[in-house]
GROMACS .gro file of C-alpha atoms in nm:
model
  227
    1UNK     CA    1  21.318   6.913 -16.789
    2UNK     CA    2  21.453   6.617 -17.024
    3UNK     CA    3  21.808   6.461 -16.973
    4UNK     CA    4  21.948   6.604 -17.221
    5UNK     CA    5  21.835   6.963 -17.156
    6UNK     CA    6  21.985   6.888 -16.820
    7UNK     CA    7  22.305   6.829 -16.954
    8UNK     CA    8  22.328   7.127 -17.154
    9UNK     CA    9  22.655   7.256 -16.981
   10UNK     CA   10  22.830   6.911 -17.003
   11UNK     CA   11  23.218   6.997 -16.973
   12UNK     CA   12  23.098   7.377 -16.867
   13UNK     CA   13  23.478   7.487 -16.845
   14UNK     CA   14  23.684   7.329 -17.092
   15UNK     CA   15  23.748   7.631 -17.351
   16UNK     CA   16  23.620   7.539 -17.698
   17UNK     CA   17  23.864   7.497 -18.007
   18UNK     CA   18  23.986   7.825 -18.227
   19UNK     CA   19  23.844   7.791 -18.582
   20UNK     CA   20  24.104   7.637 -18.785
   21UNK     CA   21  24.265   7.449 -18.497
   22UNK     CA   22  24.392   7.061 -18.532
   23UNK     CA   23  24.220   6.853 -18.249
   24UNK     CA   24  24.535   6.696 -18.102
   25UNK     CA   25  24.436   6.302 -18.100
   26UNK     CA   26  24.651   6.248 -17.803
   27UNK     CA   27  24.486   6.515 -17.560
   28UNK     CA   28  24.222   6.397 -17.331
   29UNK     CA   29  24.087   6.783 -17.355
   30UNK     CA   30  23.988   6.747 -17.673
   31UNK     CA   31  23.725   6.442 -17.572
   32UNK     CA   32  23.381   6.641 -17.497
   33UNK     CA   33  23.240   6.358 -17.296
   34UNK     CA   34  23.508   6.298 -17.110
   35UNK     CA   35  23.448   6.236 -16.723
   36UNK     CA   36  23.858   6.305 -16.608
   37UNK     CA   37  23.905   6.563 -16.299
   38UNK     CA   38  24.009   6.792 -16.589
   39UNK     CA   39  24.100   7.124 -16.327
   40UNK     CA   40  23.912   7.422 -16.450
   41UNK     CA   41  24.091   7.760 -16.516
   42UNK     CA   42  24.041   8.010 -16.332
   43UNK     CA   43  24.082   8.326 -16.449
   44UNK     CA   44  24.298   8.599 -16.190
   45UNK     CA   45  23.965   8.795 -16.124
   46UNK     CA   46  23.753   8.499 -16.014
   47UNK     CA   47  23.733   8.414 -15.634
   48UNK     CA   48  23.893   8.051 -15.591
   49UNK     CA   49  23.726   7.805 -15.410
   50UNK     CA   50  23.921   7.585 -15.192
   51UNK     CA   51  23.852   7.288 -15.332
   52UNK     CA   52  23.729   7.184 -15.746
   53UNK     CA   53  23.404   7.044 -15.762
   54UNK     CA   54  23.233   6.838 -16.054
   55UNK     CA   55  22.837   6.835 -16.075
   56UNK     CA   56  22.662   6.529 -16.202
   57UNK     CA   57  22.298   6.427 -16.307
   58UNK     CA   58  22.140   6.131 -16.319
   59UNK     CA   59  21.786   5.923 -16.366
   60UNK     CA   60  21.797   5.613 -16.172
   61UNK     CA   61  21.711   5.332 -16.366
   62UNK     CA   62  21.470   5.016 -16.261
   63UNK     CA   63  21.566   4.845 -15.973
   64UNK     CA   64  21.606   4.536 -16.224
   65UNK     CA   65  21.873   4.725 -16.435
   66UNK     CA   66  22.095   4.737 -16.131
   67UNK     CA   67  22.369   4.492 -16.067
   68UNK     CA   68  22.610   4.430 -15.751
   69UNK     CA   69  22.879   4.671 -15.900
   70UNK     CA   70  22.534   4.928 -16.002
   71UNK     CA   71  22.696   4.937 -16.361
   72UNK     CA   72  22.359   5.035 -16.454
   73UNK     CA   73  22.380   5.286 -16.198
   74UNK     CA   74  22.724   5.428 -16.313
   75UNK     CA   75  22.588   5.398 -16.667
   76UNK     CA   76  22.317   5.635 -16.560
   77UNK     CA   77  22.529   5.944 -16.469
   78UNK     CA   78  22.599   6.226 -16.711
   79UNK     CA   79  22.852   6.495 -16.567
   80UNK     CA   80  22.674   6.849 -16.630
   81UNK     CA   81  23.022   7.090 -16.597
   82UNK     CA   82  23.321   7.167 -16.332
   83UNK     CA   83  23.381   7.464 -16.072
   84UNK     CA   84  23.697   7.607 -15.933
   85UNK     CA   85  23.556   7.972 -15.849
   86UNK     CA   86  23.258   8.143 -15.709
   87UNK     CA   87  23.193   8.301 -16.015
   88UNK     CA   88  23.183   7.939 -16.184
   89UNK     CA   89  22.959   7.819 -15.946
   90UNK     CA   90  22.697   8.078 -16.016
   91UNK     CA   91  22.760   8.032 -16.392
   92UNK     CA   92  22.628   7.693 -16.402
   93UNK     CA   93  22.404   7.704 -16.107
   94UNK     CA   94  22.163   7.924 -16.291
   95UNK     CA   95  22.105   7.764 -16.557
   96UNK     CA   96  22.017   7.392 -16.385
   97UNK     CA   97  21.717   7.314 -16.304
   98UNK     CA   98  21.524   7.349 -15.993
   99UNK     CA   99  21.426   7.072 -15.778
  100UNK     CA  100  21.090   7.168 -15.843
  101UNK     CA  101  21.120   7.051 -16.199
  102UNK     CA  102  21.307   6.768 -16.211
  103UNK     CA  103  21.125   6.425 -16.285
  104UNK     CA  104  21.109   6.209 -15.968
  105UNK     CA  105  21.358   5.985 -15.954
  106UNK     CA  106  21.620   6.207 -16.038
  107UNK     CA  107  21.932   6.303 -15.879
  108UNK     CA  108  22.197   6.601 -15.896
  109UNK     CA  109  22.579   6.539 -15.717
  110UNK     CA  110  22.761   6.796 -15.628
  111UNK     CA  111  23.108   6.637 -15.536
  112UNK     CA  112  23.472   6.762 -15.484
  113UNK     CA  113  23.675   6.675 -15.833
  114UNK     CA  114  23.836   6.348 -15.904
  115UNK     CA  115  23.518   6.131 -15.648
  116UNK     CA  116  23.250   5.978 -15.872
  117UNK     CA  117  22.917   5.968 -15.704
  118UNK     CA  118  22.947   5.596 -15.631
  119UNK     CA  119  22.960   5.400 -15.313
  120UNK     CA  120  23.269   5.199 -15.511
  121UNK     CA  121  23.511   5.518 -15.544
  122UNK     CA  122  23.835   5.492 -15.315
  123UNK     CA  123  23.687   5.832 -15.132
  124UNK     CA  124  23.383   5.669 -15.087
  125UNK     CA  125  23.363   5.292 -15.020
  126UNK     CA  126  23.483   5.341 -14.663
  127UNK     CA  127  23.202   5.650 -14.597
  128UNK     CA  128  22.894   5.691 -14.580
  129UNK     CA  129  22.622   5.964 -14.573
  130UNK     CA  130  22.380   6.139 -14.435
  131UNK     CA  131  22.024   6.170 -14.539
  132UNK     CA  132  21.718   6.370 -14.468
  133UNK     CA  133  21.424   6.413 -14.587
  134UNK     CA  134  21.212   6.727 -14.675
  135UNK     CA  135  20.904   6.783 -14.825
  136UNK     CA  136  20.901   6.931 -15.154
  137UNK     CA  137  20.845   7.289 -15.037
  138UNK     CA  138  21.116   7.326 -14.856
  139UNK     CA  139  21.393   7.139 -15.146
  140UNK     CA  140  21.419   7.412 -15.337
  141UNK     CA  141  21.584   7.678 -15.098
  142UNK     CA  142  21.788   7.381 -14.865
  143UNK     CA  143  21.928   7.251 -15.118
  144UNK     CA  144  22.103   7.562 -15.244
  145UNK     CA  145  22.232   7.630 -14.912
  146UNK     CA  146  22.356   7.289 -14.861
  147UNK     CA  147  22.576   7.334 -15.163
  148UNK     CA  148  22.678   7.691 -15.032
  149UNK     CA  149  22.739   7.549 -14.726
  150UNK     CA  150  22.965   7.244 -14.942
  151UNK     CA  151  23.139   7.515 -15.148
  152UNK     CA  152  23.238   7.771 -14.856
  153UNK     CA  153  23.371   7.458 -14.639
  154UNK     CA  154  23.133   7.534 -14.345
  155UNK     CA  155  23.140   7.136 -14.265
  156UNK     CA  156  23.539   7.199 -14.118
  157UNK     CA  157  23.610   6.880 -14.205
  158UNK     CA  158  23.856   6.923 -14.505
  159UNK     CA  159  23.900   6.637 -14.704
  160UNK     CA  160  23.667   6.421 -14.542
  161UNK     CA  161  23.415   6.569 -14.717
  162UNK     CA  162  23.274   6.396 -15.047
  163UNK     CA  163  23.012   6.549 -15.136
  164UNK     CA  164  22.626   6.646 -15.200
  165UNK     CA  165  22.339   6.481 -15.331
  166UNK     CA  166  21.954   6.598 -15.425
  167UNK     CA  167  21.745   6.311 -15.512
  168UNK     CA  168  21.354   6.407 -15.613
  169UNK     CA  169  21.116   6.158 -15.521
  170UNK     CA  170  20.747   6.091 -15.591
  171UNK     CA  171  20.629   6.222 -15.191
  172UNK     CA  172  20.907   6.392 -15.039
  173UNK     CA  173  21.236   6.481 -15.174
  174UNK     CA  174  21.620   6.385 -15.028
  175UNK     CA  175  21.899   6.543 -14.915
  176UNK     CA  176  22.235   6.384 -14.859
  177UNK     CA  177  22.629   6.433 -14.752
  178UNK     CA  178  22.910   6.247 -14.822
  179UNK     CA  179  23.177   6.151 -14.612
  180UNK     CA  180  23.537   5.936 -14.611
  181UNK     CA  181  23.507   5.811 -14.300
  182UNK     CA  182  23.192   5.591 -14.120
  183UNK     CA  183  23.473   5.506 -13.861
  184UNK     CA  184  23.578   5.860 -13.774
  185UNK     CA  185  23.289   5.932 -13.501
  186UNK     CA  186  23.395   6.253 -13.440
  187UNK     CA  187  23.380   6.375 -13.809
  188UNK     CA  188  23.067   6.156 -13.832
  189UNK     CA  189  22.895   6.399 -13.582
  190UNK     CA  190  23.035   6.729 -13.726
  191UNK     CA  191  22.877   6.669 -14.040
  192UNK     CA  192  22.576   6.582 -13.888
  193UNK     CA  193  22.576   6.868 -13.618
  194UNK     CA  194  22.668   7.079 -13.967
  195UNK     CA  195  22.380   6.930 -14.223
  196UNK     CA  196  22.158   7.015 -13.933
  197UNK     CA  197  22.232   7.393 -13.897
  198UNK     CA  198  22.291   7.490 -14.238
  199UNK     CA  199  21.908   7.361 -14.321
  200UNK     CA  200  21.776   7.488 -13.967
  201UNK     CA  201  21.618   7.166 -13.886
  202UNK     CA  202  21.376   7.152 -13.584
  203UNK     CA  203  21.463   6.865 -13.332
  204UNK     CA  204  21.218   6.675 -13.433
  205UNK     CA  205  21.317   6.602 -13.794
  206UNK     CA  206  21.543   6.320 -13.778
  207UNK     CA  207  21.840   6.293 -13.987
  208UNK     CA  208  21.964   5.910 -14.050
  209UNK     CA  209  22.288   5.761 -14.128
  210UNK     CA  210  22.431   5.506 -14.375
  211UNK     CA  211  22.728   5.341 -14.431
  212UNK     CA  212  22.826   5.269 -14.831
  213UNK     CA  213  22.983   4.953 -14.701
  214UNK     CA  214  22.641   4.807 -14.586
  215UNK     CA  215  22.469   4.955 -14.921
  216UNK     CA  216  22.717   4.776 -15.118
  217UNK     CA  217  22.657   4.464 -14.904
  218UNK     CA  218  22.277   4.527 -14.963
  219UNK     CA  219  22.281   4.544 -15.326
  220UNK     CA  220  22.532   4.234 -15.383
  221UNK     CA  221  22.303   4.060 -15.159
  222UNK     CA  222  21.948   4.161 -15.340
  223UNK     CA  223  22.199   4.095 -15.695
  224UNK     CA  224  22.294   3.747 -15.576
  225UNK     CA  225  22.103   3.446 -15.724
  226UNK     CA  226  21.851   3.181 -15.488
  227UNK     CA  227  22.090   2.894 -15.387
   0.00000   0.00000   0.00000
């Protein structure tokens, strides 16, 4: 599956212009590739979700192509299309690729509009996530239901929620879920309690957890030149 068959739905809900229309140069909706939280209609026979979510893909680039601030990172992500309703959900959900044919190395985010899939966003720099990993076998079907899980708020957590992330590896593939907070223990464990029950994960497949803060510190320190 190339990128750019990945990004086929790119701006999924913006409505395309009537024939004959003037593009208004001033309107932001007009832009194609535009990344704003641009809030998706939705029409009065659609189920609403309680939150908008964006969906973004990426292929992370060589280590060496990464900087402190991961410009090369940000550089990487293309935004595939935006969901306010069940029915939107489904729309673009079936027609994006499987985890089971995605390249390693690549990554889908499923995050709550307006929060970039970066450890620098404002919703995100004082977070941090949880990760497991799965073998390939078993990404397929978990990682639906950990979006399902995302998109029917089954986490209770509200707004401390940030997100989902699939990342196919080489071996084994990754699952992972955003939060605000690293601070707030309580909501800390109630995603993790959560992550663990929606994927049905025996006690003896540990889930670990880390904090953006010390991945930022990481990668400005691995950035940083010898003294």
């Amino acid at each position: 599956m190339t990128e750019r068959k990945m990004c086929k739905f790119y701006n999924l809900n913006v409505p395309d212009r009537r024939p004959g229309e003037i593009p208004n140069q001033n309107n932001d909706d007009d832009d194609r590739n535009s990344d704003d939280p641009l809030e998706p209609y939705v029409p009065p026979h659609e189920h609403k979700l309680e939150y908008s979510y964006w969906m973004w893909f990426s292929r992370r680039p060589p280590a060496r192509e990464l900087s402190a601030t991961t410009t090369g990172y940000g550089q990487a992500l293309r935004m595939v299309g935006r969901v306010a309703s069940v029915e939107q959900w489904w729309g673009l959900y079936m027609h994006l690729a499987r985890p089971a044919e995605l390249p390693p190395l690549s990554d889908l985010h499923l995050f709550k509009l307006g929060i970039k899939p970066m450890w620098e966003d404002p919703a995100n720099v004082n977070g941090g996530k949880w990760v497991v990993r799965l073998r390939k076998s078993q990404t397929g079907r978990a990682w639906e239901d950990l979006c399902m899980a995302m998109l029917g708020e089954q986490f209770m957590v509200g707004e401390e929620l940030c997100g989902v992330v699939l990342s196919v590896r080489f071996q084994e593939d990754h699952l992972a879920v955003w939060h605000r907070t690293a601070a707030d223990a309580g909501a800390k464990a109630r995603v993790r309690d959560t992550l663990r029950r929606v994927l049905q994960l025996p006690a003896a497949v540990g889930v670990e957890y880390k904090a953006h803060g010390d991945c930022l510190r990481a990668s400005a320190n691995h950035a940083a030149p010898a003294p």
